[in-house]
Structure formats: C-alpha cells, structure tokens
C-alpha cells in the first residue's frame, strides 16, 4: 500500500498541510531531522487527508523555541512543545526513549534520543510510521504499513512488557482495533486479556479520554464488545 502521490499533493495543498510542511522545512533548513509521525501518516496511507499532523524531530525544545519564538514550552520537560502557525498549534516532539522503569501509568523519565529509538518506544506498529514531506520518504521500521493493510493491531516488542510499561495501551489497542474495524495479532490479544486488570491503576482522566475517543469513533460497538470479552469493563 504505497503512499498515494495524489493524497500527498492534496494534503500539502490544504492550509494545515502547508503549515505542517513549513515547520519541517524550517527545522530541516536549521540542520535538524524532522518528520510527520503517527496518525497523520496512517491516514495518508489509507487514502485520507489528515486532520491533525504531529511532528517529531531531533531538535531539542530550546532549539525549536529559537526557530519558532512564539512556541508554547509548557511541556518541554517531556520533550513536547506547541508551535503556533496561524491559528493552529502543532505538536512538535523531540525524538525520545522512555526509561524502562514505570509504575504502569507513565514513564519515570524521558531521554532525548534518535528517530530509530523513538520508533521503538511507540506502542503499535501502525503508529511507528514517519513521513518526510520534503523528500516524501516513508520510514516504517516495524512493518506498520503491511499491518495497516491487514488492519492488524500489533504491539512493538514483547506485548506484556509494553502493557506493563503503560497500561493505557490496553485501551488504546481496543480503540485502534475498533477504529480500523480490524483484528488483533494473536500475541497482542493474549497479552491484553492476561493484563486486563492493570487498567484499574489508570487515573479516571486517562480512562475517560480513551473512552470518549472510542464512543465517538466509527465503531463504538466493537470497542464495547472487546472490553466485555477482555474482562476490562469491571476495572473501568
């Protein structure tokens, strides 16, 4: 499922795509590596124009602030800043790797890193997708494009370990399966069922945010069925 040239062109012709391109261009001109990442790339591979574009880069938050003086640096300790372009705020995040220590809710610390390690820390193969709008290169180290074609939800790395590092990934797996009307890779499904009780440790705020996205998605019935089958409803 190669990236459709027409979708790329149509995206870049939108005001939103044009502004996201400009951010990458300015970062690249300053000597940094910058890519569109995650959902926007997934949307484009499915033939859709993205409504939201996140950007990942090796530029540090202070570097991003120097290039874009009006940047909101409130979350800079997590490596993420908001760059205003017109009336839109773009999330620009420094490549990072998570500390393996975790309480199951969030990583203990963040270390800035490389694109390769940034991809490795992401939850599912279909989310570890990077697109360089200038060169039009697709970076897909874990076969996310093939899994997206098959509508397959697959954890990157060992599923149980990925869940224990952040148990919100259980709910995210259910949401993405429902979004794509897809299926789980067998080891991913097994881990979701075995680790279901870990969702109880999540804050109400994080649970609510995922539940809202499920219920407002195209197939809330599938999400609710999965939560029932995986015995998650009793914990949320």
Tab-separated table of C-alpha atoms in Angstrom:
chain	number	residue	atom	x	y	z
A	1	UNK	CA	0.000	0.000	0.000
A	2	UNK	CA	2.392	2.746	-1.223
A	3	UNK	CA	1.797	6.360	-0.248
A	4	UNK	CA	-0.558	7.789	-2.854
A	5	UNK	CA	1.033	10.767	-4.636
A	6	UNK	CA	-2.374	12.366	-5.070
A	7	UNK	CA	-3.101	12.209	-1.330
A	8	UNK	CA	0.301	13.754	-0.596
A	9	UNK	CA	-0.365	16.577	-3.055
A	10	UNK	CA	-3.882	17.146	-1.744
A	11	UNK	CA	-2.634	17.237	1.853
A	12	UNK	CA	0.103	19.728	1.017
A	13	UNK	CA	-2.408	21.940	-0.751
A	14	UNK	CA	-4.514	22.296	2.401
A	15	UNK	CA	-3.656	25.181	4.713
A	16	UNK	CA	-2.996	22.700	7.516
A	17	UNK	CA	-0.678	20.530	5.434
A	18	UNK	CA	1.108	23.602	4.097
A	19	UNK	CA	1.808	24.847	7.625
A	20	UNK	CA	3.000	21.417	8.805
A	21	UNK	CA	5.310	21.298	5.781
A	22	UNK	CA	6.677	24.735	6.668
A	23	UNK	CA	7.570	23.614	10.193
A	24	UNK	CA	9.509	20.653	8.815
A	25	UNK	CA	11.154	22.872	6.233
A	26	UNK	CA	12.354	25.398	8.824
A	27	UNK	CA	13.680	22.640	11.099
A	28	UNK	CA	15.439	20.990	8.159
A	29	UNK	CA	16.957	24.284	6.997
A	30	UNK	CA	18.328	24.727	10.537
A	31	UNK	CA	20.106	21.358	10.229
A	32	UNK	CA	17.651	19.149	12.094
A	33	UNK	CA	15.886	15.911	11.163
A	34	UNK	CA	12.075	16.340	11.132
A	35	UNK	CA	9.163	14.090	10.150
A	36	UNK	CA	5.378	13.887	10.265
A	37	UNK	CA	4.575	10.964	12.551
A	38	UNK	CA	1.799	8.639	13.697
A	39	UNK	CA	-1.855	9.223	12.904
A	40	UNK	CA	-1.326	11.646	10.034
A	41	UNK	CA	0.874	9.158	8.218
A	42	UNK	CA	-1.584	6.365	8.937
A	43	UNK	CA	-4.414	8.473	7.499
A	44	UNK	CA	-2.462	9.222	4.322
A	45	UNK	CA	-1.614	5.548	3.803
A	46	UNK	CA	-5.346	4.842	3.996
A	47	UNK	CA	-6.010	7.433	1.321
A	48	UNK	CA	-7.322	10.126	3.659
A	49	UNK	CA	-6.227	13.713	4.139
A	50	UNK	CA	-5.137	14.050	7.788
A	51	UNK	CA	-6.978	16.486	10.047
A	52	UNK	CA	-4.166	16.503	12.590
A	53	UNK	CA	-0.406	16.375	11.970
A	54	UNK	CA	2.185	15.761	14.689
A	55	UNK	CA	5.869	16.344	14.040
A	56	UNK	CA	8.891	14.559	15.519
A	57	UNK	CA	12.426	15.897	15.328
A	58	UNK	CA	15.909	15.600	16.764
A	59	UNK	CA	15.795	19.311	17.649
A	60	UNK	CA	15.638	19.929	21.393
A	61	UNK	CA	12.771	22.024	22.806
A	62	UNK	CA	15.098	25.009	23.234
A	63	UNK	CA	16.167	24.678	19.580
A	64	UNK	CA	12.540	24.591	18.458
A	65	UNK	CA	11.855	27.681	20.567
A	66	UNK	CA	14.741	29.507	18.904
A	67	UNK	CA	13.351	28.748	15.440
A	68	UNK	CA	9.742	29.471	16.384
A	69	UNK	CA	9.829	32.245	19.033
A	70	UNK	CA	6.122	32.007	19.930
A	71	UNK	CA	6.409	28.334	20.856
A	72	UNK	CA	4.496	27.134	23.940
A	73	UNK	CA	7.148	25.364	26.034
A	74	UNK	CA	4.911	24.340	28.956
A	75	UNK	CA	5.571	20.621	28.299
A	76	UNK	CA	9.216	20.949	27.316
A	77	UNK	CA	10.424	18.650	30.116
A	78	UNK	CA	8.559	15.858	28.282
A	79	UNK	CA	10.151	16.883	25.009
A	80	UNK	CA	6.933	18.201	23.520
A	81	UNK	CA	6.193	21.809	22.574
A	82	UNK	CA	3.376	23.550	20.689
A	83	UNK	CA	4.327	25.603	17.701
A	84	UNK	CA	1.745	28.177	16.536
A	85	UNK	CA	1.192	28.527	12.808
A	86	UNK	CA	-1.612	30.937	12.066
A	87	UNK	CA	-4.475	29.942	14.371
A	88	UNK	CA	-3.301	26.321	14.723
A	89	UNK	CA	-0.971	24.812	17.330
A	90	UNK	CA	1.211	21.952	16.077
A	91	UNK	CA	2.625	19.382	18.489
A	92	UNK	CA	6.375	19.114	17.872
A	93	UNK	CA	8.148	16.454	19.920
A	94	UNK	CA	11.822	15.673	20.267
A	95	UNK	CA	12.817	12.072	19.433
A	96	UNK	CA	12.946	10.249	22.744
A	97	UNK	CA	13.191	6.938	24.503
A	98	UNK	CA	11.415	6.019	27.708
A	99	UNK	CA	13.103	4.887	30.879
A	100	UNK	CA	12.179	1.230	31.325
A	101	UNK	CA	11.179	1.919	34.939
A	102	UNK	CA	7.474	2.629	35.154
A	103	UNK	CA	4.555	2.410	37.551
A	104	UNK	CA	2.234	1.299	34.742
A	105	UNK	CA	0.825	4.783	34.314
A	106	UNK	CA	3.634	6.800	32.782
A	107	UNK	CA	7.415	6.522	32.284
A	108	UNK	CA	9.624	7.611	35.167
A	109	UNK	CA	11.757	9.774	32.910
A	110	UNK	CA	12.315	10.817	29.303
A	111	UNK	CA	15.641	10.699	27.466
A	112	UNK	CA	16.072	12.509	24.170
A	113	UNK	CA	17.245	10.126	21.501
A	114	UNK	CA	17.278	9.143	17.824
A	115	UNK	CA	14.485	8.527	15.323
A	116	UNK	CA	15.254	4.798	15.446
A	117	UNK	CA	14.819	4.639	19.237
A	118	UNK	CA	11.828	6.977	19.078
A	119	UNK	CA	10.104	4.476	16.793
A	120	UNK	CA	10.957	1.607	19.128
A	121	UNK	CA	9.238	3.286	22.091
A	122	UNK	CA	5.893	3.647	20.295
A	123	UNK	CA	3.067	1.278	21.146
A	124	UNK	CA	1.828	-0.285	17.891
A	125	UNK	CA	3.412	-0.892	14.512
A	126	UNK	CA	0.730	1.199	12.820
A	127	UNK	CA	1.767	4.185	14.948
A	128	UNK	CA	5.512	3.898	14.272
A	129	UNK	CA	5.140	5.454	10.838
A	130	UNK	CA	7.142	8.529	9.771
A	131	UNK	CA	6.770	10.626	6.631
A	132	UNK	CA	9.228	13.276	5.422
A	133	UNK	CA	7.112	15.727	3.393
A	134	UNK	CA	10.112	17.288	1.628
A	135	UNK	CA	11.810	14.100	0.408
A	136	UNK	CA	8.496	12.163	0.556
A	137	UNK	CA	10.293	9.285	2.256
A	138	UNK	CA	8.366	6.814	4.406
A	139	UNK	CA	10.175	5.407	7.452
A	140	UNK	CA	8.484	2.192	8.618
A	141	UNK	CA	10.860	0.087	10.771
A	142	UNK	CA	8.304	-2.401	12.147
A	143	UNK	CA	6.102	-3.232	9.185
A	144	UNK	CA	3.307	-0.863	10.162
A	145	UNK	CA	2.280	-0.275	6.556
A	146	UNK	CA	1.728	-4.012	5.994
A	147	UNK	CA	-0.164	-4.340	9.296
A	148	UNK	CA	-2.318	-1.343	8.366
A	149	UNK	CA	-3.189	-3.033	5.067
A	150	UNK	CA	-4.260	-6.103	7.039
A	151	UNK	CA	-5.944	-3.920	9.713
A	152	UNK	CA	-3.831	-5.713	12.289
A	153	UNK	CA	-3.155	-4.339	15.785
A	154	UNK	CA	0.311	-5.492	16.831
A	155	UNK	CA	2.468	-4.321	19.722
A	156	UNK	CA	6.058	-3.341	19.042
A	157	UNK	CA	8.254	-5.692	21.045
A	158	UNK	CA	7.016	-8.007	23.821
A	159	UNK	CA	3.282	-7.267	24.318
A	160	UNK	CA	3.125	-7.926	28.081
A	161	UNK	CA	6.158	-5.726	28.726
A	162	UNK	CA	4.736	-2.943	26.586
A	163	UNK	CA	1.487	-3.045	28.568
A	164	UNK	CA	3.249	-3.071	31.946
A	165	UNK	CA	5.229	-0.020	30.897
A	166	UNK	CA	1.957	1.880	30.362
A	167	UNK	CA	-1.348	0.087	30.906
A	168	UNK	CA	-3.235	2.762	28.932
A	169	UNK	CA	-2.041	0.795	25.916
A	170	UNK	CA	-4.744	-1.780	26.657
A	171	UNK	CA	-7.446	0.788	25.990
A	172	UNK	CA	-5.540	2.234	23.043
A	173	UNK	CA	-5.349	-1.226	21.449
A	174	UNK	CA	-9.115	-1.595	21.762
A	175	UNK	CA	-9.690	1.880	20.322
A	176	UNK	CA	-7.484	1.289	17.292
A	177	UNK	CA	-9.000	-2.141	16.621
A	178	UNK	CA	-12.438	-0.525	16.602
A	179	UNK	CA	-11.232	2.439	14.537
A	180	UNK	CA	-9.900	0.157	11.801
A	181	UNK	CA	-12.598	-2.484	12.263
A	182	UNK	CA	-9.618	-4.820	12.309
A	183	UNK	CA	-8.167	-7.684	14.322
A	184	UNK	CA	-5.526	-8.307	16.958
A	185	UNK	CA	-2.281	-10.137	16.334
A	186	UNK	CA	-2.585	-13.325	18.494
A	187	UNK	CA	0.193	-12.490	20.993
A	188	UNK	CA	-1.189	-8.967	21.351
A	189	UNK	CA	-4.679	-10.321	22.097
A	190	UNK	CA	-3.320	-12.818	24.636
A	191	UNK	CA	-1.429	-10.086	26.483
A	192	UNK	CA	-4.456	-7.772	26.534
A	193	UNK	CA	-6.541	-10.474	28.176
A	194	UNK	CA	-3.863	-11.535	30.669
A	195	UNK	CA	-3.050	-7.964	31.734
A	196	UNK	CA	-6.622	-6.584	31.755
A	197	UNK	CA	-6.619	-5.859	35.496
A	198	UNK	CA	-3.825	-3.302	35.055
A	199	UNK	CA	-6.363	-0.833	33.661
A	200	UNK	CA	-7.617	-0.382	37.225
A	201	UNK	CA	-4.428	1.549	38.067
A	202	UNK	CA	-5.116	4.240	35.463
A	203	UNK	CA	-6.396	7.634	36.514
A	204	UNK	CA	-10.016	8.498	35.753
A	205	UNK	CA	-8.851	11.276	33.460
A	206	UNK	CA	-6.810	8.950	31.242
A	207	UNK	CA	-9.570	6.329	31.127
A	208	UNK	CA	-12.167	8.933	30.219
A	209	UNK	CA	-10.061	10.373	27.394
A	210	UNK	CA	-9.759	6.952	25.723
A	211	UNK	CA	-13.404	6.056	26.320
A	212	UNK	CA	-14.554	9.308	24.733
A	213	UNK	CA	-12.464	8.566	21.628
A	214	UNK	CA	-13.913	5.043	21.436
A	215	UNK	CA	-17.517	6.204	21.794
A	216	UNK	CA	-17.069	9.000	19.250
A	217	UNK	CA	-15.316	6.673	16.792
A	218	UNK	CA	-16.908	4.846	13.859
A	219	UNK	CA	-17.416	1.521	15.690
A	220	UNK	CA	-18.100	2.047	19.424
A	221	UNK	CA	-19.967	-1.264	19.471
A	222	UNK	CA	-16.761	-3.149	18.637
A	223	UNK	CA	-14.876	-1.338	21.403
A	224	UNK	CA	-17.545	-2.193	23.990
A	225	UNK	CA	-17.644	-5.823	22.857
A	226	UNK	CA	-13.863	-6.053	23.220
A	227	UNK	CA	-13.910	-4.530	26.691
A	228	UNK	CA	-16.528	-7.099	27.684
A	229	UNK	CA	-14.663	-10.060	26.159
A	230	UNK	CA	-11.326	-8.967	27.632
A	231	UNK	CA	-12.975	-8.506	31.096
A	232	UNK	CA	-11.898	-4.854	31.190
A	233	UNK	CA	-15.289	-3.239	31.893
A	234	UNK	CA	-15.203	-4.268	35.551
A	235	UNK	CA	-11.951	-2.316	36.036
A	236	UNK	CA	-13.060	0.938	34.463
